[in-house]
Each structure stands twice: as structure tokens, then as C-alpha cells.
């Protein structure tokens, strides 16, 4: 069995309101974390992100034992729930949202994740980045074919153009999920975050702040300070949100 600590950060940034949403649910065996970033350019992004979090957490809670292998399907169900909630003539008429979801079985030491859009999951082991999700974005595609470097991705003028997000017609939606469970261990850390956070941080920032943090809340406080410094004097900078999960040996 693994012990867990979870911390949440969500800031409005320089925007009139926060279109990010996040939440978690747990039982005696499972934990689910969901983070979503409403697409502000479409209107109703705050509604879409809240729907994404609420629907995914409810779907996991309904069938926690087998939800991990079905996570991509649950994301697709959530996409349909957002489409069903659109109302012509209102600001929900074309609402969209990114989403990233992590499900942990802390008895079997397994984790599953899935995402759509450019909200990310980072996985750290022994204080080092062990892997992350790949964005469904135009610029990520350019990185993958070697036309743009990873370092350039964060500041590319077209970095916000998504190839997929919730609110897309089912036959056009791209959902990525880990193939099979990840074997996790005490000391592993996960970070789920929206693009308003990761575009202001590189991998070295994430590892350096993790190394000095004594708790997940400390880690997120350090990340907040970096983002706040990076966006100082920039009007209208994006909302930024994150969820940190730390796994440890339980105190028996």
C-alpha cells in the first residue's frame, strides 16, 4: 500500500475569470485526479472545464475497479456530455476544454492516465522527470517531425492551436492514454497542469523546485512564484493550475 498527499493550485492570472477546473476523488483503494482548461476563444470555457472534471470523476467513482483500462473511453464519454450540454444562442454553444486525468490504484501500485489537448501530466521518479504526456497541438506536431525544438515550443506564436480538445465531434476527437498500467513506487511524484503553468517552466525548473520542497503544497508554491515572476508586467496572461500527487510509504 502507498500513502498519498495531494495539493491543488489554481490561479486566475491576468484574465477576468478562471477557466481552469480541477478536482479529485478517492476510495480506500483508488485516487482519481482531473484537471481541465476551458478554451477561452470559444466561449463557455469555464462551463466546459467544470463539466469535464465533474463527469470524469463521477465516471471513475462509478466503476473504480476497471476504470483505468477504460480511461480513454471515459474521456470520450465526457466529450459527449459536453456536446450534449451545448445550447445554441448561449455562451455554451461552442464550448471546449482540454483535460488530463490520472487514476492510481495504491494497493496494486498501478497508475493510468489519459488526456485530450495540451493540459499535461508529468511523472517524476527519484526526483527526475520520468515521462510526460504529449500535447495534441499544432506545435507539438512540429516538434515530433523536427521542425521546432522542445525549447521553442513554449514560446511559439501558434502554441495554443490545438488539434484536439473536448467539445470536438466524436470522429475528430483525439484521446491519448497510457498503454497498460504504470508500475509506481514510493517516492514517485505526479504533476497535472494547464498550459498557463507549463509554458512558463522548463523541466529543470520542475526538478529543481521538487528537490527543495518538503511537501506537495511547497512544490506548487515554488512553481507559483516562478510563473508570477515570468508573467509580471504582461497584461492578460493565462489562468494557471496544477495538481501535485506525492506517493510515499505509509507510517505503520
PDB file of C-alpha atoms in Angstrom:
ATOM      1  CA  UNK A   1       0.000   0.000   0.000  1.00  0.00           C
ATOM      2  CA  UNK A   2       1.120   3.569  -0.720  1.00  0.00           C
ATOM      3  CA  UNK A   3       0.388   6.749   1.212  1.00  0.00           C
ATOM      4  CA  UNK A   4      -0.543   9.838  -0.788  1.00  0.00           C
ATOM      5  CA  UNK A   5      -0.518  13.602  -0.459  1.00  0.00           C
ATOM      6  CA  UNK A   6      -2.359  15.853  -2.903  1.00  0.00           C
ATOM      7  CA  UNK A   7      -2.125  19.626  -3.351  1.00  0.00           C
ATOM      8  CA  UNK A   8      -4.002  21.920  -5.734  1.00  0.00           C
ATOM      9  CA  UNK A   9      -3.139  25.310  -7.234  1.00  0.00           C
ATOM     10  CA  UNK A  10      -5.494  27.317  -9.460  1.00  0.00           C
ATOM     11  CA  UNK A  11      -4.981  30.998 -10.247  1.00  0.00           C
ATOM     12  CA  UNK A  12      -6.988  33.426 -12.385  1.00  0.00           C
ATOM     13  CA  UNK A  13      -3.819  35.059 -13.695  1.00  0.00           C
ATOM     14  CA  UNK A  14      -4.443  38.198 -15.713  1.00  0.00           C
ATOM     15  CA  UNK A  15      -7.814  37.071 -17.037  1.00  0.00           C
ATOM     16  CA  UNK A  16     -11.267  38.306 -15.913  1.00  0.00           C
ATOM     17  CA  UNK A  17     -12.168  34.845 -14.607  1.00  0.00           C
ATOM     18  CA  UNK A  18     -10.667  31.395 -14.221  1.00  0.00           C
ATOM     19  CA  UNK A  19     -11.493  28.894 -16.970  1.00  0.00           C
ATOM     20  CA  UNK A  20      -9.425  26.110 -15.361  1.00  0.00           C
ATOM     21  CA  UNK A  21     -11.009  23.490 -13.117  1.00  0.00           C
ATOM     22  CA  UNK A  22      -9.611  20.593 -11.115  1.00  0.00           C
ATOM     23  CA  UNK A  23     -10.701  18.069  -8.551  1.00  0.00           C
ATOM     24  CA  UNK A  24     -10.055  14.655  -7.080  1.00  0.00           C
ATOM     25  CA  UNK A  25     -11.877  11.682  -5.590  1.00  0.00           C
ATOM     26  CA  UNK A  26     -10.617   8.739  -3.573  1.00  0.00           C
ATOM     27  CA  UNK A  27     -11.791   5.496  -2.016  1.00  0.00           C
ATOM     28  CA  UNK A  28      -9.913   3.047   0.190  1.00  0.00           C
ATOM     29  CA  UNK A  29      -8.075   1.777  -2.901  1.00  0.00           C
ATOM     30  CA  UNK A  30      -8.226   4.352  -5.697  1.00  0.00           C
ATOM     31  CA  UNK A  31      -7.482   8.021  -6.281  1.00  0.00           C
ATOM     32  CA  UNK A  32      -8.572   9.997  -9.330  1.00  0.00           C
ATOM     33  CA  UNK A  33      -7.251  13.466 -10.206  1.00  0.00           C
ATOM     34  CA  UNK A  34      -8.692  15.515 -13.079  1.00  0.00           C
ATOM     35  CA  UNK A  35      -7.572  18.901 -14.419  1.00  0.00           C
ATOM     36  CA  UNK A  36      -9.222  20.769 -17.288  1.00  0.00           C
ATOM     37  CA  UNK A  37      -8.580  24.057 -19.092  1.00  0.00           C
ATOM     38  CA  UNK A  38     -11.540  25.663 -20.823  1.00  0.00           C
ATOM     39  CA  UNK A  39     -10.829  27.014 -24.282  1.00  0.00           C
ATOM     40  CA  UNK A  40     -11.485  30.712 -23.822  1.00  0.00           C
ATOM     41  CA  UNK A  41     -11.553  31.559 -27.508  1.00  0.00           C
ATOM     42  CA  UNK A  42     -14.737  29.553 -27.948  1.00  0.00           C
ATOM     43  CA  UNK A  43     -16.758  30.948 -25.027  1.00  0.00           C
ATOM     44  CA  UNK A  44     -18.108  28.895 -22.155  1.00  0.00           C
ATOM     45  CA  UNK A  45     -14.667  27.512 -21.351  1.00  0.00           C
ATOM     46  CA  UNK A  46     -15.321  27.690 -17.612  1.00  0.00           C
ATOM     47  CA  UNK A  47     -18.509  25.681 -18.058  1.00  0.00           C
ATOM     48  CA  UNK A  48     -16.752  23.079 -20.207  1.00  0.00           C
ATOM     49  CA  UNK A  49     -13.860  22.615 -17.784  1.00  0.00           C
ATOM     50  CA  UNK A  50     -16.175  22.143 -14.795  1.00  0.00           C
ATOM     51  CA  UNK A  51     -18.273  19.643 -16.750  1.00  0.00           C
ATOM     52  CA  UNK A  52     -15.131  17.742 -17.721  1.00  0.00           C
ATOM     53  CA  UNK A  53     -13.963  17.428 -14.108  1.00  0.00           C
ATOM     54  CA  UNK A  54     -17.396  16.551 -12.720  1.00  0.00           C
ATOM     55  CA  UNK A  55     -18.203  13.956 -15.388  1.00  0.00           C
ATOM     56  CA  UNK A  56     -14.846  12.204 -15.332  1.00  0.00           C
ATOM     57  CA  UNK A  57     -14.724  11.969 -11.540  1.00  0.00           C
ATOM     58  CA  UNK A  58     -18.280  10.627 -11.477  1.00  0.00           C
ATOM     59  CA  UNK A  59     -17.433   8.038 -14.147  1.00  0.00           C
ATOM     60  CA  UNK A  60     -14.376   6.839 -12.226  1.00  0.00           C
ATOM     61  CA  UNK A  61     -16.297   6.707  -8.961  1.00  0.00           C
ATOM     62  CA  UNK A  62     -18.991   4.558 -10.585  1.00  0.00           C
ATOM     63  CA  UNK A  63     -16.549   1.818 -11.653  1.00  0.00           C
ATOM     64  CA  UNK A  64     -13.168   2.349  -9.957  1.00  0.00           C
ATOM     65  CA  UNK A  65     -12.035  -1.281 -10.286  1.00  0.00           C
ATOM     66  CA  UNK A  66     -11.857  -1.273 -14.086  1.00  0.00           C
ATOM     67  CA  UNK A  67     -11.811   2.422 -14.948  1.00  0.00           C
ATOM     68  CA  UNK A  68      -8.059   2.507 -15.577  1.00  0.00           C
ATOM     69  CA  UNK A  69      -8.159   0.341 -18.686  1.00  0.00           C
ATOM     70  CA  UNK A  70     -11.292   2.189 -19.805  1.00  0.00           C
ATOM     71  CA  UNK A  71      -9.991   5.705 -19.170  1.00  0.00           C
ATOM     72  CA  UNK A  72      -9.818   6.758 -22.822  1.00  0.00           C
ATOM     73  CA  UNK A  73     -13.424   5.646 -23.230  1.00  0.00           C
ATOM     74  CA  UNK A  74     -14.448   7.662 -20.176  1.00  0.00           C
ATOM     75  CA  UNK A  75     -12.806  10.744 -21.669  1.00  0.00           C
ATOM     76  CA  UNK A  76     -14.812  10.153 -24.841  1.00  0.00           C
ATOM     77  CA  UNK A  77     -17.997   9.843 -22.774  1.00  0.00           C
ATOM     78  CA  UNK A  78     -17.128  13.150 -21.119  1.00  0.00           C
ATOM     79  CA  UNK A  79     -16.668  14.708 -24.546  1.00  0.00           C
ATOM     80  CA  UNK A  80     -20.198  13.639 -25.428  1.00  0.00           C
ATOM     81  CA  UNK A  81     -21.506  15.064 -22.146  1.00  0.00           C
ATOM     82  CA  UNK A  82     -20.053  18.460 -23.087  1.00  0.00           C
ATOM     83  CA  UNK A  83     -21.561  18.280 -26.576  1.00  0.00           C
ATOM     84  CA  UNK A  84     -24.926  17.400 -25.017  1.00  0.00           C
ATOM     85  CA  UNK A  85     -24.799  20.464 -22.731  1.00  0.00           C
ATOM     86  CA  UNK A  86     -24.311  22.966 -25.546  1.00  0.00           C
ATOM     87  CA  UNK A  87     -27.172  25.375 -26.062  1.00  0.00           C
ATOM     88  CA  UNK A  88     -27.495  27.416 -29.287  1.00  0.00           C
ATOM     89  CA  UNK A  89     -27.525  31.146 -28.736  1.00  0.00           C
ATOM     90  CA  UNK A  90     -25.715  30.954 -25.384  1.00  0.00           C
ATOM     91  CA  UNK A  91     -22.039  31.113 -24.481  1.00  0.00           C
ATOM     92  CA  UNK A  92     -22.060  27.325 -24.154  1.00  0.00           C
ATOM     93  CA  UNK A  93     -22.888  26.924 -27.851  1.00  0.00           C
ATOM     94  CA  UNK A  94     -19.301  26.103 -28.850  1.00  0.00           C
ATOM     95  CA  UNK A  95     -17.609  25.372 -25.522  1.00  0.00           C
ATOM     96  CA  UNK A  96     -14.391  23.341 -25.458  1.00  0.00           C
ATOM     97  CA  UNK A  97     -11.904  22.168 -22.829  1.00  0.00           C
ATOM     98  CA  UNK A  98      -8.667  20.263 -22.539  1.00  0.00           C
ATOM     99  CA  UNK A  99      -8.490  17.527 -19.915  1.00  0.00           C
ATOM    100  CA  UNK A 100      -5.925  15.297 -18.212  1.00  0.00           C
ATOM    101  CA  UNK A 101      -6.862  12.506 -15.812  1.00  0.00           C
ATOM    102  CA  UNK A 102      -4.785  10.302 -13.512  1.00  0.00           C
ATOM    103  CA  UNK A 103      -6.130   7.215 -11.716  1.00  0.00           C
ATOM    104  CA  UNK A 104      -3.989   5.498  -9.066  1.00  0.00           C
ATOM    105  CA  UNK A 105      -4.536   2.082  -7.511  1.00  0.00           C
ATOM    106  CA  UNK A 106      -2.466   2.466  -4.357  1.00  0.00           C
ATOM    107  CA  UNK A 107      -2.983  -1.141  -3.267  1.00  0.00           C
ATOM    108  CA  UNK A 108      -1.645  -2.683  -6.501  1.00  0.00           C
ATOM    109  CA  UNK A 109       0.831   0.186  -7.081  1.00  0.00           C
ATOM    110  CA  UNK A 110      -0.509   0.999 -10.538  1.00  0.00           C
ATOM    111  CA  UNK A 111      -1.410   4.220 -12.329  1.00  0.00           C
ATOM    112  CA  UNK A 112      -3.287   5.042 -15.516  1.00  0.00           C
ATOM    113  CA  UNK A 113      -3.730   8.331 -17.321  1.00  0.00           C
ATOM    114  CA  UNK A 114      -5.359   9.863 -20.379  1.00  0.00           C
ATOM    115  CA  UNK A 115      -5.645  13.324 -21.901  1.00  0.00           C
ATOM    116  CA  UNK A 116      -7.035  15.423 -24.720  1.00  0.00           C
ATOM    117  CA  UNK A 117      -5.492  18.770 -25.604  1.00  0.00           C
ATOM    118  CA  UNK A 118      -2.426  20.406 -24.060  1.00  0.00           C
ATOM    119  CA  UNK A 119      -3.003  20.020 -20.335  1.00  0.00           C
ATOM    120  CA  UNK A 120      -0.140  17.808 -19.205  1.00  0.00           C
ATOM    121  CA  UNK A 121       0.832  15.039 -16.818  1.00  0.00           C
ATOM    122  CA  UNK A 122       4.447  14.813 -15.620  1.00  0.00           C
ATOM    123  CA  UNK A 123       5.783  11.717 -13.814  1.00  0.00           C
ATOM    124  CA  UNK A 124       8.860  12.021 -11.598  1.00  0.00           C
ATOM    125  CA  UNK A 125      10.954   9.215 -10.103  1.00  0.00           C
ATOM    126  CA  UNK A 126      13.930   9.762  -7.791  1.00  0.00           C
ATOM    127  CA  UNK A 127      13.458  13.490  -8.331  1.00  0.00           C
ATOM    128  CA  UNK A 128      13.940  13.240 -12.098  1.00  0.00           C
ATOM    129  CA  UNK A 129      11.420  13.537 -14.889  1.00  0.00           C
ATOM    130  CA  UNK A 130      10.435  10.011 -15.895  1.00  0.00           C
ATOM    131  CA  UNK A 131       7.958  10.945 -18.627  1.00  0.00           C
ATOM    132  CA  UNK A 132       5.155  13.259 -19.654  1.00  0.00           C
ATOM    133  CA  UNK A 133       2.156  13.373 -21.941  1.00  0.00           C
ATOM    134  CA  UNK A 134       2.477  14.843 -25.439  1.00  0.00           C
ATOM    135  CA  UNK A 135       0.202  17.731 -26.359  1.00  0.00           C
ATOM    136  CA  UNK A 136      -2.463  17.470 -29.030  1.00  0.00           C
ATOM    137  CA  UNK A 137      -1.304  20.725 -30.596  1.00  0.00           C
ATOM    138  CA  UNK A 138      -0.006  22.029 -33.873  1.00  0.00           C
ATOM    139  CA  UNK A 139       3.372  22.914 -32.391  1.00  0.00           C
ATOM    140  CA  UNK A 140       3.818  19.514 -30.697  1.00  0.00           C
ATOM    141  CA  UNK A 141       3.352  18.005 -34.131  1.00  0.00           C
ATOM    142  CA  UNK A 142       6.108  20.260 -35.467  1.00  0.00           C
ATOM    143  CA  UNK A 143       8.368  19.146 -32.599  1.00  0.00           C
ATOM    144  CA  UNK A 144       7.737  15.494 -33.409  1.00  0.00           C
ATOM    145  CA  UNK A 145       8.840  15.940 -37.050  1.00  0.00           C
ATOM    146  CA  UNK A 146      11.882  18.013 -36.070  1.00  0.00           C
ATOM    147  CA  UNK A 147      10.751  21.402 -37.384  1.00  0.00           C
ATOM    148  CA  UNK A 148      10.569  23.023 -33.917  1.00  0.00           C
ATOM    149  CA  UNK A 149      12.731  22.285 -30.863  1.00  0.00           C
ATOM    150  CA  UNK A 150      11.266  21.348 -27.493  1.00  0.00           C
ATOM    151  CA  UNK A 151      12.654  24.605 -26.064  1.00  0.00           C
ATOM    152  CA  UNK A 152      10.897  26.651 -28.752  1.00  0.00           C
ATOM    153  CA  UNK A 153       7.539  25.009 -28.087  1.00  0.00           C
ATOM    154  CA  UNK A 154       6.794  27.114 -25.004  1.00  0.00           C
ATOM    155  CA  UNK A 155       7.080  30.430 -26.818  1.00  0.00           C
ATOM    156  CA  UNK A 156       5.970  29.566 -30.338  1.00  0.00           C
ATOM    157  CA  UNK A 157       3.326  32.069 -31.562  1.00  0.00           C
ATOM    158  CA  UNK A 158       0.978  29.216 -32.534  1.00  0.00           C
ATOM    159  CA  UNK A 159       1.454  27.127 -29.372  1.00  0.00           C
ATOM    160  CA  UNK A 160      -2.218  27.493 -28.376  1.00  0.00           C
ATOM    161  CA  UNK A 161      -3.605  25.953 -31.568  1.00  0.00           C
ATOM    162  CA  UNK A 162      -4.995  22.565 -30.540  1.00  0.00           C
ATOM    163  CA  UNK A 163      -5.543  19.520 -32.724  1.00  0.00           C
ATOM    164  CA  UNK A 164      -7.955  18.017 -30.216  1.00  0.00           C
ATOM    165  CA  UNK A 165      -9.979  19.002 -27.151  1.00  0.00           C
ATOM    166  CA  UNK A 166     -13.262  18.083 -25.528  1.00  0.00           C
ATOM    167  CA  UNK A 167     -16.167  19.623 -27.403  1.00  0.00           C
ATOM    168  CA  UNK A 168     -14.984  18.079 -30.664  1.00  0.00           C
ATOM    169  CA  UNK A 169     -17.188  15.830 -32.763  1.00  0.00           C
ATOM    170  CA  UNK A 170     -16.528  12.190 -31.757  1.00  0.00           C
ATOM    171  CA  UNK A 171     -14.982  11.124 -35.053  1.00  0.00           C
ATOM    172  CA  UNK A 172     -12.498  14.005 -34.853  1.00  0.00           C
ATOM    173  CA  UNK A 173     -11.538  13.707 -31.178  1.00  0.00           C
ATOM    174  CA  UNK A 174      -8.015  12.503 -30.387  1.00  0.00           C
ATOM    175  CA  UNK A 175      -7.578  10.974 -26.911  1.00  0.00           C
ATOM    176  CA  UNK A 176      -4.215   9.624 -25.753  1.00  0.00           C
ATOM    177  CA  UNK A 177      -3.948   7.110 -22.921  1.00  0.00           C
ATOM    178  CA  UNK A 178      -1.098   5.129 -21.450  1.00  0.00           C
ATOM    179  CA  UNK A 179      -0.962   1.621 -22.878  1.00  0.00           C
ATOM    180  CA  UNK A 180      -1.370  -0.559 -19.797  1.00  0.00           C
ATOM    181  CA  UNK A 181      -0.696   0.393 -16.191  1.00  0.00           C
ATOM    182  CA  UNK A 182       2.399   2.204 -14.994  1.00  0.00           C
ATOM    183  CA  UNK A 183       4.110   0.445 -12.102  1.00  0.00           C
ATOM    184  CA  UNK A 184       4.536   3.116  -9.441  1.00  0.00           C
ATOM    185  CA  UNK A 185       6.516   3.227  -6.209  1.00  0.00           C
ATOM    186  CA  UNK A 186       7.008   5.225  -3.030  1.00  0.00           C
ATOM    187  CA  UNK A 187       8.846   8.430  -3.892  1.00  0.00           C
ATOM    188  CA  UNK A 188       7.122   8.876  -7.240  1.00  0.00           C
ATOM    189  CA  UNK A 189       5.504  12.262  -7.862  1.00  0.00           C
ATOM    190  CA  UNK A 190       2.944  13.377 -10.430  1.00  0.00           C
ATOM    191  CA  UNK A 191       2.115  16.863 -11.665  1.00  0.00           C
ATOM    192  CA  UNK A 192      -1.009  17.649 -13.687  1.00  0.00           C
ATOM    193  CA  UNK A 193      -1.095  21.189 -15.068  1.00  0.00           C
ATOM    194  CA  UNK A 194      -2.598  23.545 -17.615  1.00  0.00           C
ATOM    195  CA  UNK A 195      -0.576  25.322 -20.296  1.00  0.00           C
ATOM    196  CA  UNK A 196      -0.678  28.567 -18.327  1.00  0.00           C
ATOM    197  CA  UNK A 197       1.716  26.887 -15.901  1.00  0.00           C
ATOM    198  CA  UNK A 198       3.963  24.700 -18.053  1.00  0.00           C
ATOM    199  CA  UNK A 199       4.664  27.297 -20.733  1.00  0.00           C
ATOM    200  CA  UNK A 200       6.448  29.360 -18.068  1.00  0.00           C
ATOM    201  CA  UNK A 201       8.537  26.476 -16.709  1.00  0.00           C
ATOM    202  CA  UNK A 202      11.076  24.102 -18.185  1.00  0.00           C
ATOM    203  CA  UNK A 203      11.950  20.619 -16.975  1.00  0.00           C
ATOM    204  CA  UNK A 204      14.887  21.953 -14.937  1.00  0.00           C
ATOM    205  CA  UNK A 205      12.552  24.288 -13.036  1.00  0.00           C
ATOM    206  CA  UNK A 206      10.267  21.381 -12.194  1.00  0.00           C
ATOM    207  CA  UNK A 207      13.101  19.168 -10.959  1.00  0.00           C
ATOM    208  CA  UNK A 208      14.861  21.951  -9.032  1.00  0.00           C
ATOM    209  CA  UNK A 209      11.728  23.023  -7.160  1.00  0.00           C
ATOM    210  CA  UNK A 210      10.802  19.406  -6.450  1.00  0.00           C
ATOM    211  CA  UNK A 211      14.238  18.788  -4.950  1.00  0.00           C
ATOM    212  CA  UNK A 212      13.819  21.534  -2.349  1.00  0.00           C
ATOM    213  CA  UNK A 213      10.123  21.028  -1.496  1.00  0.00           C
ATOM    214  CA  UNK A 214       9.143  19.232   1.702  1.00  0.00           C
ATOM    215  CA  UNK A 215       5.502  18.701   0.708  1.00  0.00           C
ATOM    216  CA  UNK A 216       3.432  18.927  -2.488  1.00  0.00           C
ATOM    217  CA  UNK A 217       1.978  22.258  -1.384  1.00  0.00           C
ATOM    218  CA  UNK A 218       5.520  23.664  -1.037  1.00  0.00           C
ATOM    219  CA  UNK A 219       6.283  22.490  -4.560  1.00  0.00           C
ATOM    220  CA  UNK A 220       3.237  24.233  -6.011  1.00  0.00           C
ATOM    221  CA  UNK A 221       4.050  27.419  -4.072  1.00  0.00           C
ATOM    222  CA  UNK A 222       7.502  27.434  -5.668  1.00  0.00           C
ATOM    223  CA  UNK A 223       6.004  26.909  -9.124  1.00  0.00           C
ATOM    224  CA  UNK A 224       3.524  29.731  -8.499  1.00  0.00           C
ATOM    225  CA  UNK A 225       6.355  32.117  -7.663  1.00  0.00           C
ATOM    226  CA  UNK A 226       8.182  31.275 -10.916  1.00  0.00           C
ATOM    227  CA  UNK A 227       5.057  31.772 -13.023  1.00  0.00           C
ATOM    228  CA  UNK A 228       4.215  35.031 -11.242  1.00  0.00           C
ATOM    229  CA  UNK A 229       7.717  36.363 -11.890  1.00  0.00           C
ATOM    230  CA  UNK A 230       7.651  35.235 -15.540  1.00  0.00           C
ATOM    231  CA  UNK A 231       4.307  36.927 -16.206  1.00  0.00           C
ATOM    232  CA  UNK A 232       4.958  40.173 -14.276  1.00  0.00           C
ATOM    233  CA  UNK A 233       4.012  43.148 -16.405  1.00  0.00           C
ATOM    234  CA  UNK A 234       2.257  41.011 -19.010  1.00  0.00           C
ATOM    235  CA  UNK A 235      -1.415  42.012 -19.209  1.00  0.00           C
ATOM    236  CA  UNK A 236      -3.980  39.298 -19.781  1.00  0.00           C
ATOM    237  CA  UNK A 237      -1.716  36.355 -19.018  1.00  0.00           C
ATOM    238  CA  UNK A 238      -3.378  32.963 -18.822  1.00  0.00           C
ATOM    239  CA  UNK A 239      -5.011  31.181 -15.895  1.00  0.00           C
ATOM    240  CA  UNK A 240      -2.660  28.571 -14.464  1.00  0.00           C
ATOM    241  CA  UNK A 241      -3.497  25.474 -12.465  1.00  0.00           C
ATOM    242  CA  UNK A 242      -1.756  22.378 -11.169  1.00  0.00           C
ATOM    243  CA  UNK A 243      -2.329  19.297  -9.038  1.00  0.00           C
ATOM    244  CA  UNK A 244       0.603  17.583  -7.314  1.00  0.00           C
ATOM    245  CA  UNK A 245       0.491  14.000  -6.064  1.00  0.00           C
ATOM    246  CA  UNK A 246       3.271  12.539  -3.911  1.00  0.00           C
ATOM    247  CA  UNK A 247       3.458   8.826  -3.116  1.00  0.00           C
ATOM    248  CA  UNK A 248       5.238   7.503  -0.026  1.00  0.00           C
ATOM    249  CA  UNK A 249       5.466   4.556   2.331  1.00  0.00           C
ATOM    250  CA  UNK A 250       2.684   4.656   4.922  1.00  0.00           C
ATOM    251  CA  UNK A 251       3.529   5.194   8.567  1.00  0.00           C
ATOM    252  CA  UNK A 252       2.568   1.908  10.204  1.00  0.00           C
TER     253      UNK A 252
END
